Amino acid sequence: MSGRPLLNRRLDGLGTTIFAEMSALATATGAINLGQGFPDTDGPESVREAAVRALRDGRGNQYPPGPGIPELRQAIADHQRRFYDLTFDPDTEVLVTAGATEAIAATMLALLEPGDEVIAFEPFYDSYAACIAMAGAKRVPLTLRAPSFRPDLDELRSKITPRTRLLLLNTPHNPTGMVLTADEQSAIAALAVEHDLLVVTDEVYEHLVFDGAAHVPIASLPGMRERTVSISSAGKTFSFTGWKVGWVMANGPLVSAVRTAKQYLTYVSAGPFQYAIAEALRLPDSYFDGFRTDLRRKRDLLGGGLRAAGFEVYQPEGTYFITTDITPFGEKDAYAFCRTLPERCGVVAIPNSVFYDDPDAGRSQVRFTFCKQDDVLHEATTRLQHLSL
């Protein structure tokens, strides 16, 4: 065998995801896992029963249609009209994917050429870097800085070059919890129109916004409908992350391009679960309101415990993550801190530093998730009190 590296050089340095690494550490040590963002309780029983019913009725046990079952595509279109007054044709403008992660991968592979530049908020979810690399493109980070994590729009303008192909947005933003304001969205939309850029927006936390913040899809702004690929999924909203049901929404030509790449990734997936999510998207407003209220309460519970333990806490406007700073403990290296935290306190968290290209920008930041049962959050914060002893 030649001396050439086995791993494609575009993926050099990516390795195992931080989520797999830290979740394995939680399993090995028996620590409370406040790292990876998955709930420790299932979503609505009616939705789970819808999946069971689909299995028993033989719906989705064989290959579903490539774009997704018609019932789910219609439900996705109805959801967009119901919450955002956006109209999508379920037959030509909606594509079902294996979660938002596949949607992002298929979109990057479909729309990017080698040498294209993609501007993305930093810190960014780790799959963004991998998907951009697999497409042979270059990521250009726009750093969100503590404590507010608001995007610098003048800096964004300065980063646009003739090679810029698209803007990759994430709002509500993981891991910082920042939610773009109406003025910020309008300014970003104006730049996209001015420079004829595509916009890909990851909106998986769309229903998890707090304290008066509001999620407004950028596709709803003037000039954006024809240039925006909107991505979301069921996992975060309905607490069935293992089902991996996501979707892409865009105009026909964009969806057709993404579908061309997607069909050679999974082709299809989650047949029976697609029927269940079609029902979930039609749950009454009381479900969405109650879910958001409960997560806001959990945010406040964990945030108060983290402050009491000595962390600097950056209050999130959305998602189910809290970013903290560890410098009050006299520490600066978040990765080293998170590696030793299970042994010190029996808690697992995620170092935000792995989500940055700039190693100094998030070096002392640590992310915790609050999508857990109350007693788990209470126990975790009790254990974290030992850091101050």
mmCIF file of C-alpha atoms in Angstrom:
data_model
loop_
_atom_site.group_PDB
_atom_site.id
_atom_site.type_symbol
_atom_site.label_atom_id
_atom_site.label_comp_id
_atom_site.label_asym_id
_atom_site.label_seq_id
_atom_site.Cartn_x
_atom_site.Cartn_y
_atom_site.Cartn_z
ATOM 1 C CA MET A 1 0.000 0.000 0.000
ATOM 2 C CA SER A 2 1.336 3.436 -0.889
ATOM 3 C CA GLY A 3 2.192 6.050 1.694
ATOM 4 C CA ARG A 4 -0.812 8.160 0.702
ATOM 5 C CA PRO A 5 -3.115 8.881 3.695
ATOM 6 C CA LEU A 6 -6.291 6.799 3.726
ATOM 7 C CA LEU A 7 -8.564 9.676 4.691
ATOM 8 C CA ASN A 8 -9.545 12.150 2.007
ATOM 9 C CA ARG A 9 -7.428 15.225 2.660
ATOM 10 C CA ARG A 10 -10.555 17.400 2.636
ATOM 11 C CA LEU A 11 -11.576 15.707 5.882
ATOM 12 C CA ASP A 12 -8.156 15.897 7.486
ATOM 13 C CA GLY A 13 -8.402 17.014 11.103
ATOM 14 C CA LEU A 14 -12.117 16.349 11.527
ATOM 15 C CA GLY A 15 -11.905 12.919 13.178
ATOM 16 C CA THR A 16 -14.565 11.653 15.592
ATOM 17 C CA THR A 17 -17.238 14.197 16.453
ATOM 18 C CA ILE A 18 -16.990 15.849 19.845
ATOM 19 C CA PHE A 19 -20.501 14.563 20.614
ATOM 20 C CA ALA A 20 -19.483 10.934 20.147
ATOM 21 C CA GLU A 21 -16.319 11.493 22.187
ATOM 22 C CA MET A 22 -18.043 13.135 25.132
ATOM 23 C CA SER A 23 -21.038 10.796 25.122
ATOM 24 C CA ALA A 24 -18.637 7.839 25.233
ATOM 25 C CA LEU A 25 -16.908 9.519 28.167
ATOM 26 C CA ALA A 26 -20.269 9.868 29.932
ATOM 27 C CA THR A 27 -20.970 6.158 29.417
ATOM 28 C CA ALA A 28 -17.514 5.118 30.589
ATOM 29 C CA THR A 29 -17.649 7.207 33.765
ATOM 30 C CA GLY A 30 -21.363 7.023 34.560
ATOM 31 C CA ALA A 31 -21.495 10.817 34.447
ATOM 32 C CA ILE A 32 -24.633 12.876 33.777
ATOM 33 C CA ASN A 33 -24.545 13.739 30.089
ATOM 34 C CA LEU A 34 -25.328 17.434 29.608
ATOM 35 C CA GLY A 35 -23.193 17.428 26.471
ATOM 36 C CA GLN A 36 -24.999 15.921 23.500
ATOM 37 C CA GLY A 37 -28.335 17.562 22.784
ATOM 38 C CA PHE A 38 -30.882 14.808 23.092
ATOM 39 C CA PRO A 39 -33.803 14.685 25.553
ATOM 40 C CA ASP A 40 -33.995 11.965 28.196
ATOM 41 C CA THR A 41 -37.755 11.589 27.733
ATOM 42 C CA ASP A 42 -39.742 10.792 24.586
ATOM 43 C CA GLY A 43 -42.075 13.199 22.866
ATOM 44 C CA PRO A 44 -45.888 13.071 22.709
ATOM 45 C CA GLU A 45 -47.433 9.644 23.161
ATOM 46 C CA SER A 46 -49.859 10.318 20.318
ATOM 47 C CA VAL A 47 -46.942 10.762 17.930
ATOM 48 C CA ARG A 48 -45.244 7.572 19.092
ATOM 49 C CA GLU A 49 -48.516 5.696 18.680
ATOM 50 C CA ALA A 50 -48.816 7.099 15.152
ATOM 51 C CA ALA A 51 -45.483 5.459 14.330
ATOM 52 C CA VAL A 52 -46.629 2.157 15.832
ATOM 53 C CA ARG A 53 -49.864 2.369 13.859
ATOM 54 C CA ALA A 54 -47.955 2.990 10.635
ATOM 55 C CA LEU A 55 -45.743 -0.042 11.314
ATOM 56 C CA ARG A 56 -48.722 -2.305 12.003
ATOM 57 C CA ASP A 57 -50.659 -1.030 8.995
ATOM 58 C CA GLY A 58 -47.687 -1.716 6.715
ATOM 59 C CA ARG A 59 -47.190 1.929 5.801
ATOM 60 C CA GLY A 60 -43.555 2.822 5.246
ATOM 61 C CA ASN A 61 -42.111 -0.617 5.919
ATOM 62 C CA GLN A 62 -40.837 -0.649 2.341
ATOM 63 C CA TYR A 63 -39.113 2.155 0.457
ATOM 64 C CA PRO A 64 -41.118 5.373 0.726
ATOM 65 C CA PRO A 65 -41.131 7.793 -2.229
ATOM 66 C CA GLY A 66 -37.765 9.447 -2.796
ATOM 67 C CA PRO A 67 -38.937 12.994 -1.974
ATOM 68 C CA GLY A 68 -40.817 11.764 1.119
ATOM 69 C CA ILE A 69 -44.364 10.516 1.596
ATOM 70 C CA PRO A 70 -47.014 12.929 0.268
ATOM 71 C CA GLU A 71 -48.681 13.192 3.702
ATOM 72 C CA LEU A 72 -45.487 14.507 5.318
ATOM 73 C CA ARG A 73 -44.622 16.885 2.498
ATOM 74 C CA GLN A 74 -48.121 18.342 2.729
ATOM 75 C CA ALA A 75 -47.837 18.631 6.516
ATOM 76 C CA ILE A 76 -44.510 20.459 6.185
ATOM 77 C CA ALA A 77 -46.025 22.894 3.693
ATOM 78 C CA ASP A 78 -49.053 23.416 5.953
ATOM 79 C CA HIS A 79 -46.737 24.022 8.938
ATOM 80 C CA GLN A 80 -44.878 26.782 7.062
ATOM 81 C CA ARG A 81 -48.128 28.446 6.081
ATOM 82 C CA ARG A 82 -49.556 28.107 9.589
ATOM 83 C CA PHE A 83 -46.629 29.581 11.504
ATOM 84 C CA TYR A 84 -44.904 31.872 8.982
ATOM 85 C CA ASP A 85 -47.390 32.528 6.169
ATOM 86 C CA LEU A 86 -44.927 30.945 3.722
ATOM 87 C CA THR A 87 -46.281 28.943 0.813
ATOM 88 C CA PHE A 88 -44.434 25.909 -0.566
ATOM 89 C CA ASP A 89 -45.650 23.432 -3.153
ATOM 90 C CA PRO A 90 -45.438 20.049 -1.381
ATOM 91 C CA ASP A 91 -44.804 18.264 -4.681
ATOM 92 C CA THR A 92 -41.926 20.381 -6.009
ATOM 93 C CA GLU A 93 -40.640 22.546 -3.147
ATOM 94 C CA VAL A 94 -40.371 20.144 -0.170
ATOM 95 C CA LEU A 95 -37.863 17.302 0.234
ATOM 96 C CA VAL A 96 -37.741 14.891 3.204
ATOM 97 C CA THR A 97 -34.249 13.930 4.435
ATOM 98 C CA ALA A 98 -32.550 11.771 7.066
ATOM 99 C CA GLY A 99 -32.528 14.558 9.605
ATOM 100 C CA ALA A 100 -31.221 18.079 9.152
ATOM 101 C CA THR A 101 -27.655 16.763 9.003
ATOM 102 C CA GLU A 102 -28.300 14.968 5.726
ATOM 103 C CA ALA A 103 -30.202 17.997 4.466
ATOM 104 C CA ILE A 104 -27.160 20.181 5.083
ATOM 105 C CA ALA A 105 -24.815 17.643 3.485
ATOM 106 C CA ALA A 106 -26.967 17.210 0.390
ATOM 107 C CA THR A 107 -27.378 20.973 0.042
ATOM 108 C CA MET A 108 -23.652 21.670 0.278
ATOM 109 C CA LEU A 109 -22.794 18.866 -2.161
ATOM 110 C CA ALA A 110 -25.441 20.043 -4.608
ATOM 111 C CA LEU A 111 -24.812 23.786 -4.589
ATOM 112 C CA LEU A 112 -21.052 24.147 -4.107
ATOM 113 C CA GLU A 113 -18.112 23.759 -6.470
ATOM 114 C CA PRO A 114 -14.471 23.373 -5.417
ATOM 115 C CA GLY A 115 -13.098 26.806 -4.566
ATOM 116 C CA ASP A 116 -16.439 28.350 -3.629
ATOM 117 C CA GLU A 117 -16.547 30.206 -0.324
ATOM 118 C CA VAL A 118 -19.213 29.745 2.354
ATOM 119 C CA ILE A 119 -19.647 32.315 5.110
ATOM 120 C CA ALA A 120 -20.939 30.719 8.317
ATOM 121 C CA PHE A 121 -21.452 31.887 11.885
ATOM 122 C CA GLU A 122 -18.636 30.759 14.163
ATOM 123 C CA PRO A 123 -18.969 28.804 16.453
ATOM 124 C CA PHE A 124 -20.675 26.427 14.063
ATOM 125 C CA TYR A 125 -22.231 22.999 14.421
ATOM 126 C CA ASP A 126 -19.461 20.587 13.501
ATOM 127 C CA SER A 127 -21.194 18.999 10.513
ATOM 128 C CA TYR A 128 -21.061 22.342 8.695
ATOM 129 C CA ALA A 129 -17.279 22.179 8.454
ATOM 130 C CA ALA A 130 -17.384 18.564 7.261
ATOM 131 C CA CYS A 131 -20.075 19.162 4.638
ATOM 132 C CA ILE A 132 -18.373 22.235 3.234
ATOM 133 C CA ALA A 133 -15.076 20.314 3.100
ATOM 134 C CA MET A 134 -16.664 17.335 1.327
ATOM 135 C CA ALA A 135 -17.935 19.725 -1.338
ATOM 136 C CA GLY A 136 -14.415 21.050 -1.835
ATOM 137 C CA ALA A 137 -15.422 24.546 -0.780
ATOM 138 C CA LYS A 138 -13.848 26.878 1.771
ATOM 139 C CA ARG A 139 -15.563 27.978 4.963
ATOM 140 C CA VAL A 140 -15.176 31.603 5.955
ATOM 141 C CA PRO A 141 -16.150 32.143 9.600
ATOM 142 C CA LEU A 142 -18.010 35.169 10.897
ATOM 143 C CA THR A 143 -17.191 35.039 14.599
ATOM 144 C CA LEU A 144 -19.954 35.604 17.148
ATOM 145 C CA ARG A 145 -18.359 36.982 20.307
ATOM 146 C CA ALA A 146 -19.444 36.846 23.928
ATOM 147 C CA PRO A 147 -21.395 38.066 25.736
ATOM 148 C CA SER A 148 -24.118 38.877 23.176
ATOM 149 C CA PHE A 149 -22.946 36.694 20.257
ATOM 150 C CA ARG A 150 -24.510 39.115 17.793
ATOM 151 C CA PRO A 151 -23.203 39.072 14.191
ATOM 152 C CA ASP A 152 -21.077 42.034 13.090
ATOM 153 C CA LEU A 153 -22.807 42.978 9.846
ATOM 154 C CA ASP A 154 -19.997 45.260 8.705
ATOM 155 C CA GLU A 155 -17.589 42.367 9.126
ATOM 156 C CA LEU A 156 -19.983 40.151 7.200
ATOM 157 C CA ARG A 157 -19.958 42.578 4.293
ATOM 158 C CA SER A 158 -16.166 42.710 4.334
ATOM 159 C CA LYS A 159 -15.924 38.915 4.049
ATOM 160 C CA ILE A 160 -17.941 38.716 0.826
ATOM 161 C CA THR A 161 -15.686 38.185 -2.193
ATOM 162 C CA PRO A 162 -16.271 37.217 -5.837
ATOM 163 C CA ARG A 163 -15.799 33.598 -4.715
ATOM 164 C CA THR A 164 -18.568 33.746 -2.090
ATOM 165 C CA ARG A 165 -21.305 31.338 -3.157
ATOM 166 C CA LEU A 166 -23.593 31.183 -0.151
ATOM 167 C CA LEU A 167 -24.291 32.243 3.406
ATOM 168 C CA LEU A 168 -24.909 29.418 5.881
ATOM 169 C CA LEU A 169 -27.087 30.700 8.711
ATOM 170 C CA ASN A 170 -28.229 29.017 11.897
ATOM 171 C CA THR A 171 -30.947 30.727 13.897
ATOM 172 C CA PRO A 172 -31.795 30.014 16.674
ATOM 173 C CA HIS A 173 -28.065 29.419 16.911
ATOM 174 C CA ASN A 174 -26.348 26.336 18.293
ATOM 175 C CA PRO A 175 -24.317 26.549 20.534
ATOM 176 C CA THR A 176 -24.738 30.191 21.644
ATOM 177 C CA GLY A 177 -28.556 30.444 21.757
ATOM 178 C CA MET A 178 -28.484 33.680 19.741
ATOM 179 C CA VAL A 179 -31.629 34.446 17.707
ATOM 180 C CA LEU A 180 -31.288 36.830 14.777
ATOM 181 C CA THR A 181 -33.383 39.999 15.108
ATOM 182 C CA ALA A 182 -35.621 41.316 12.357
ATOM 183 C CA ASP A 183 -33.122 44.099 11.604
ATOM 184 C CA GLU A 184 -30.225 41.638 11.395
ATOM 185 C CA GLN A 185 -32.184 39.358 9.088
ATOM 186 C CA SER A 186 -33.133 42.276 6.851
ATOM 187 C CA ALA A 187 -29.524 43.431 6.613
ATOM 188 C CA ILE A 188 -28.303 39.915 5.781
ATOM 189 C CA ALA A 189 -31.055 39.544 3.177
ATOM 190 C CA ALA A 190 -30.051 42.837 1.578
ATOM 191 C CA LEU A 191 -26.436 41.654 1.306
ATOM 192 C CA ALA A 192 -27.544 38.367 -0.242
ATOM 193 C CA VAL A 193 -29.626 40.184 -2.852
ATOM 194 C CA GLU A 194 -26.919 42.772 -3.543
ATOM 195 C CA HIS A 195 -24.248 40.117 -4.138
ATOM 196 C CA ASP A 196 -26.587 37.492 -5.649
ATOM 197 C CA LEU A 197 -25.778 34.917 -2.972
ATOM 198 C CA LEU A 198 -27.590 31.757 -2.036
ATOM 199 C CA VAL A 199 -28.659 31.447 1.603
ATOM 200 C CA VAL A 200 -28.927 28.133 3.451
ATOM 201 C CA THR A 201 -30.588 28.423 6.834
ATOM 202 C CA ASP A 202 -30.654 25.770 9.555
ATOM 203 C CA GLU A 203 -33.832 26.331 11.579
ATOM 204 C CA VAL A 204 -34.099 23.132 13.623
ATOM 205 C CA TYR A 205 -34.695 25.108 16.862
ATOM 206 C CA GLU A 206 -37.408 27.250 15.267
ATOM 207 C CA HIS A 207 -39.955 26.560 18.024
ATOM 208 C CA LEU A 208 -37.496 26.996 20.902
ATOM 209 C CA VAL A 209 -37.266 30.773 21.338
ATOM 210 C CA PHE A 210 -37.662 32.575 24.655
ATOM 211 C CA ASP A 211 -38.158 35.940 26.361
ATOM 212 C CA GLY A 212 -39.889 37.711 23.494
ATOM 213 C CA ALA A 213 -37.446 36.590 20.801
ATOM 214 C CA ALA A 214 -39.138 35.473 17.590
ATOM 215 C CA HIS A 215 -38.041 33.173 14.825
ATOM 216 C CA VAL A 216 -38.706 34.677 11.401
ATOM 217 C CA PRO A 217 -37.567 32.574 8.419
ATOM 218 C CA ILE A 218 -35.315 34.641 6.177
ATOM 219 C CA ALA A 219 -37.120 33.105 3.202
ATOM 220 C CA SER A 220 -40.094 35.303 4.097
ATOM 221 C CA LEU A 221 -38.160 38.537 3.454
ATOM 222 C CA PRO A 222 -38.224 40.439 0.130
ATOM 223 C CA GLY A 223 -35.984 38.920 -2.522
ATOM 224 C CA MET A 224 -35.179 35.807 -0.458
ATOM 225 C CA ARG A 225 -37.764 33.203 -1.437
ATOM 226 C CA GLU A 226 -35.993 32.314 -4.691
ATOM 227 C CA ARG A 227 -32.476 32.167 -3.226
ATOM 228 C CA THR A 228 -33.024 30.473 0.154
ATOM 229 C CA VAL A 229 -32.819 26.809 1.151
ATOM 230 C CA SER A 230 -34.615 26.412 4.495
ATOM 231 C CA ILE A 231 -33.779 23.333 6.577
ATOM 232 C CA SER A 232 -35.513 21.975 9.658
ATOM 233 C CA SER A 233 -36.324 18.686 11.338
ATOM 234 C CA ALA A 234 -38.634 16.949 13.782
ATOM 235 C CA GLY A 235 -36.053 15.818 16.337
ATOM 236 C CA LYS A 236 -35.733 18.992 18.403
ATOM 237 C CA THR A 237 -39.387 20.040 18.257
ATOM 238 C CA PHE A 238 -40.936 16.671 19.114
ATOM 239 C CA SER A 239 -38.148 14.985 21.145
ATOM 240 C CA PHE A 240 -37.705 12.027 18.808
ATOM 241 C CA THR A 241 -34.123 12.687 17.772
ATOM 242 C CA GLY A 242 -33.471 9.036 16.888
ATOM 243 C CA TRP A 243 -36.082 9.023 14.135
ATOM 244 C CA LYS A 244 -33.962 11.331 11.943
ATOM 245 C CA VAL A 245 -36.712 13.023 9.966
ATOM 246 C CA GLY A 246 -35.683 16.338 8.427
ATOM 247 C CA TRP A 247 -36.650 18.412 5.434
ATOM 248 C CA VAL A 248 -35.563 20.958 2.863
ATOM 249 C CA MET A 249 -37.818 23.753 1.590
ATOM 250 C CA ALA A 250 -36.950 25.970 -1.371
ATOM 251 C CA ASN A 251 -38.098 26.852 -4.865
ATOM 252 C CA GLY A 252 -38.346 24.046 -7.382
ATOM 253 C CA PRO A 253 -34.929 24.374 -9.053
ATOM 254 C CA LEU A 254 -33.107 24.493 -5.707
ATOM 255 C CA VAL A 255 -34.982 21.491 -4.311
ATOM 256 C CA SER A 256 -34.327 19.585 -7.536
ATOM 257 C CA ALA A 257 -30.604 20.270 -7.186
ATOM 258 C CA VAL A 258 -30.547 19.155 -3.549
ATOM 259 C CA ARG A 259 -32.600 16.051 -4.349
ATOM 260 C CA THR A 260 -30.049 15.032 -6.973
ATOM 261 C CA ALA A 261 -27.349 14.829 -4.278
ATOM 262 C CA LYS A 262 -29.632 13.484 -1.528
ATOM 263 C CA GLN A 263 -30.772 10.450 -3.549
ATOM 264 C CA TYR A 264 -27.206 9.126 -3.559
ATOM 265 C CA LEU A 265 -26.767 9.526 0.196
ATOM 266 C CA THR A 266 -29.576 7.634 1.965
ATOM 267 C CA TYR A 267 -32.000 7.561 -0.970
ATOM 268 C CA VAL A 268 -34.876 7.235 1.528
ATOM 269 C CA SER A 269 -35.243 6.683 5.274
ATOM 270 C CA ALA A 270 -37.581 6.565 8.274
ATOM 271 C CA GLY A 271 -40.641 5.327 6.367
ATOM 272 C CA PRO A 272 -43.086 4.703 9.240
ATOM 273 C CA PHE A 273 -41.765 7.690 11.180
ATOM 274 C CA GLN A 274 -42.638 9.988 8.294
ATOM 275 C CA TYR A 275 -46.320 9.213 8.838
ATOM 276 C CA ALA A 276 -45.957 9.952 12.548
ATOM 277 C CA ILE A 277 -44.229 13.289 11.989
ATOM 278 C CA ALA A 278 -46.947 14.277 9.527
ATOM 279 C CA GLU A 279 -49.353 13.965 12.458
ATOM 280 C CA ALA A 280 -46.962 15.709 14.855
ATOM 281 C CA LEU A 281 -46.732 18.807 12.676
ATOM 282 C CA ARG A 282 -50.497 19.169 13.002
ATOM 283 C CA LEU A 283 -50.525 19.170 16.805
ATOM 284 C CA PRO A 284 -52.418 22.145 18.286
ATOM 285 C CA ASP A 285 -50.714 25.394 19.252
ATOM 286 C CA SER A 286 -50.961 24.351 22.886
ATOM 287 C CA TYR A 287 -48.330 21.663 22.277
ATOM 288 C CA PHE A 288 -45.798 24.069 20.775
ATOM 289 C CA ASP A 289 -46.496 26.721 23.430
ATOM 290 C CA GLY A 290 -46.252 24.224 26.267
ATOM 291 C CA PHE A 291 -43.039 22.689 24.962
ATOM 292 C CA ARG A 292 -41.417 26.117 24.692
ATOM 293 C CA THR A 293 -42.594 27.134 28.176
ATOM 294 C CA ASP A 294 -41.243 23.944 29.704
ATOM 295 C CA LEU A 295 -37.844 24.354 28.028
ATOM 296 C CA ARG A 296 -37.619 27.983 29.178
ATOM 297 C CA ARG A 297 -38.229 26.803 32.736
ATOM 298 C CA LYS A 298 -35.505 24.173 32.397
ATOM 299 C CA ARG A 299 -33.171 26.807 30.975
ATOM 300 C CA ASP A 300 -33.704 28.943 34.048
ATOM 301 C CA LEU A 301 -33.273 25.963 36.354
ATOM 302 C CA LEU A 302 -29.928 24.957 34.853
ATOM 303 C CA GLY A 303 -28.764 28.540 34.363
ATOM 304 C CA GLY A 304 -29.367 29.349 38.019
ATOM 305 C CA GLY A 305 -27.494 26.233 39.105
ATOM 306 C CA LEU A 306 -24.549 27.019 36.844
ATOM 307 C CA ARG A 307 -24.301 30.567 38.209
ATOM 308 C CA ALA A 308 -24.443 29.240 41.754
ATOM 309 C CA ALA A 309 -21.626 26.832 40.893
ATOM 310 C CA GLY A 310 -19.451 29.743 39.752
ATOM 311 C CA PHE A 311 -19.784 29.757 35.957
ATOM 312 C CA GLU A 312 -20.280 32.905 33.939
ATOM 313 C CA VAL A 313 -23.539 32.180 32.137
ATOM 314 C CA TYR A 314 -24.594 33.666 28.806
ATOM 315 C CA GLN A 315 -28.395 33.635 28.779
ATOM 316 C CA PRO A 316 -29.640 31.955 25.550
ATOM 317 C CA GLU A 317 -32.566 33.388 23.597
ATOM 318 C CA GLY A 318 -33.258 30.046 21.944
ATOM 319 C CA THR A 319 -32.264 26.366 21.482
ATOM 320 C CA TYR A 320 -31.796 24.092 24.485
ATOM 321 C CA PHE A 321 -28.171 24.917 25.198
ATOM 322 C CA ILE A 322 -26.443 27.290 27.603
ATOM 323 C CA THR A 323 -22.953 28.604 26.872
ATOM 324 C CA THR A 324 -20.813 29.380 29.906
ATOM 325 C CA ASP A 325 -17.306 30.650 30.600
ATOM 326 C CA ILE A 326 -14.883 28.861 32.930
ATOM 327 C CA THR A 327 -12.456 31.727 33.623
ATOM 328 C CA PRO A 328 -14.079 32.391 37.056
ATOM 329 C CA PHE A 329 -12.503 29.061 38.091
ATOM 330 C CA GLY A 330 -9.082 30.259 36.982
ATOM 331 C CA GLU A 331 -9.220 27.960 33.936
ATOM 332 C CA LYS A 332 -8.949 28.856 30.261
ATOM 333 C CA ASP A 333 -8.881 25.594 28.260
ATOM 334 C CA ALA A 334 -12.454 24.380 27.733
ATOM 335 C CA TYR A 335 -11.405 21.114 26.095
ATOM 336 C CA ALA A 336 -9.149 20.138 28.991
ATOM 337 C CA PHE A 337 -11.838 21.247 31.441
ATOM 338 C CA CYS A 338 -14.478 19.045 29.778
ATOM 339 C CA ARG A 339 -12.133 16.060 29.610
ATOM 340 C CA THR A 340 -11.631 16.139 33.378
ATOM 341 C CA LEU A 341 -15.118 17.268 34.429
ATOM 342 C CA PRO A 342 -16.616 13.728 34.611
ATOM 343 C CA GLU A 343 -13.957 12.620 37.084
ATOM 344 C CA ARG A 344 -14.150 15.839 39.081
ATOM 345 C CA CYS A 345 -17.931 16.203 39.255
ATOM 346 C CA GLY A 346 -19.643 13.380 37.370
ATOM 347 C CA VAL A 347 -20.975 15.704 34.639
ATOM 348 C CA VAL A 348 -20.247 15.821 30.907
ATOM 349 C CA ALA A 349 -20.345 19.038 28.864
ATOM 350 C CA ILE A 350 -19.094 20.143 25.441
ATOM 351 C CA PRO A 351 -16.161 22.537 24.858
ATOM 352 C CA ASN A 352 -17.286 25.283 22.477
ATOM 353 C CA SER A 353 -13.688 25.671 21.312
ATOM 354 C CA VAL A 354 -14.143 22.732 18.923
ATOM 355 C CA PHE A 355 -16.774 24.750 17.019
ATOM 356 C CA TYR A 356 -14.333 27.567 16.163
ATOM 357 C CA ASP A 357 -11.695 27.966 13.469
ATOM 358 C CA ASP A 358 -10.213 30.690 15.667
ATOM 359 C CA PRO A 359 -8.901 28.673 18.636
ATOM 360 C CA ASP A 360 -8.835 31.686 20.940
ATOM 361 C CA ALA A 361 -12.362 32.953 20.299
ATOM 362 C CA GLY A 362 -14.078 30.214 22.288
ATOM 363 C CA ARG A 363 -11.211 28.716 24.240
ATOM 364 C CA SER A 364 -12.821 29.193 27.656
ATOM 365 C CA GLN A 365 -16.456 28.480 26.691
ATOM 366 C CA VAL A 366 -18.358 25.345 27.703
ATOM 367 C CA ARG A 367 -21.834 24.304 26.512
ATOM 368 C CA PHE A 368 -24.439 22.516 28.633
ATOM 369 C CA THR A 369 -27.835 21.217 27.481
ATOM 370 C CA PHE A 370 -30.996 21.612 29.534
ATOM 371 C CA CYS A 371 -33.341 19.246 27.625
ATOM 372 C CA LYS A 372 -33.291 16.819 30.562
ATOM 373 C CA GLN A 373 -35.620 15.891 33.400
ATOM 374 C CA ASP A 374 -35.710 18.286 36.331
ATOM 375 C CA ASP A 375 -34.169 15.838 38.786
ATOM 376 C CA VAL A 376 -31.263 15.256 36.395
ATOM 377 C CA LEU A 377 -30.635 19.000 36.109
ATOM 378 C CA HIS A 378 -30.854 19.404 39.902
ATOM 379 C CA GLU A 379 -28.387 16.562 40.458
ATOM 380 C CA ALA A 380 -25.995 17.901 37.817
ATOM 381 C CA THR A 381 -25.908 21.375 39.333
ATOM 382 C CA THR A 382 -25.454 19.901 42.797
ATOM 383 C CA ARG A 383 -22.444 17.973 41.545
ATOM 384 C CA LEU A 384 -21.031 21.074 39.830
ATOM 385 C CA GLN A 385 -21.047 22.903 43.174
ATOM 386 C CA HIS A 386 -17.902 20.910 44.003
ATOM 387 C CA LEU A 387 -15.945 23.031 41.515
ATOM 388 C CA SER A 388 -16.098 25.959 43.919
ATOM 389 C CA LEU A 389 -15.051 23.958 47.000
#
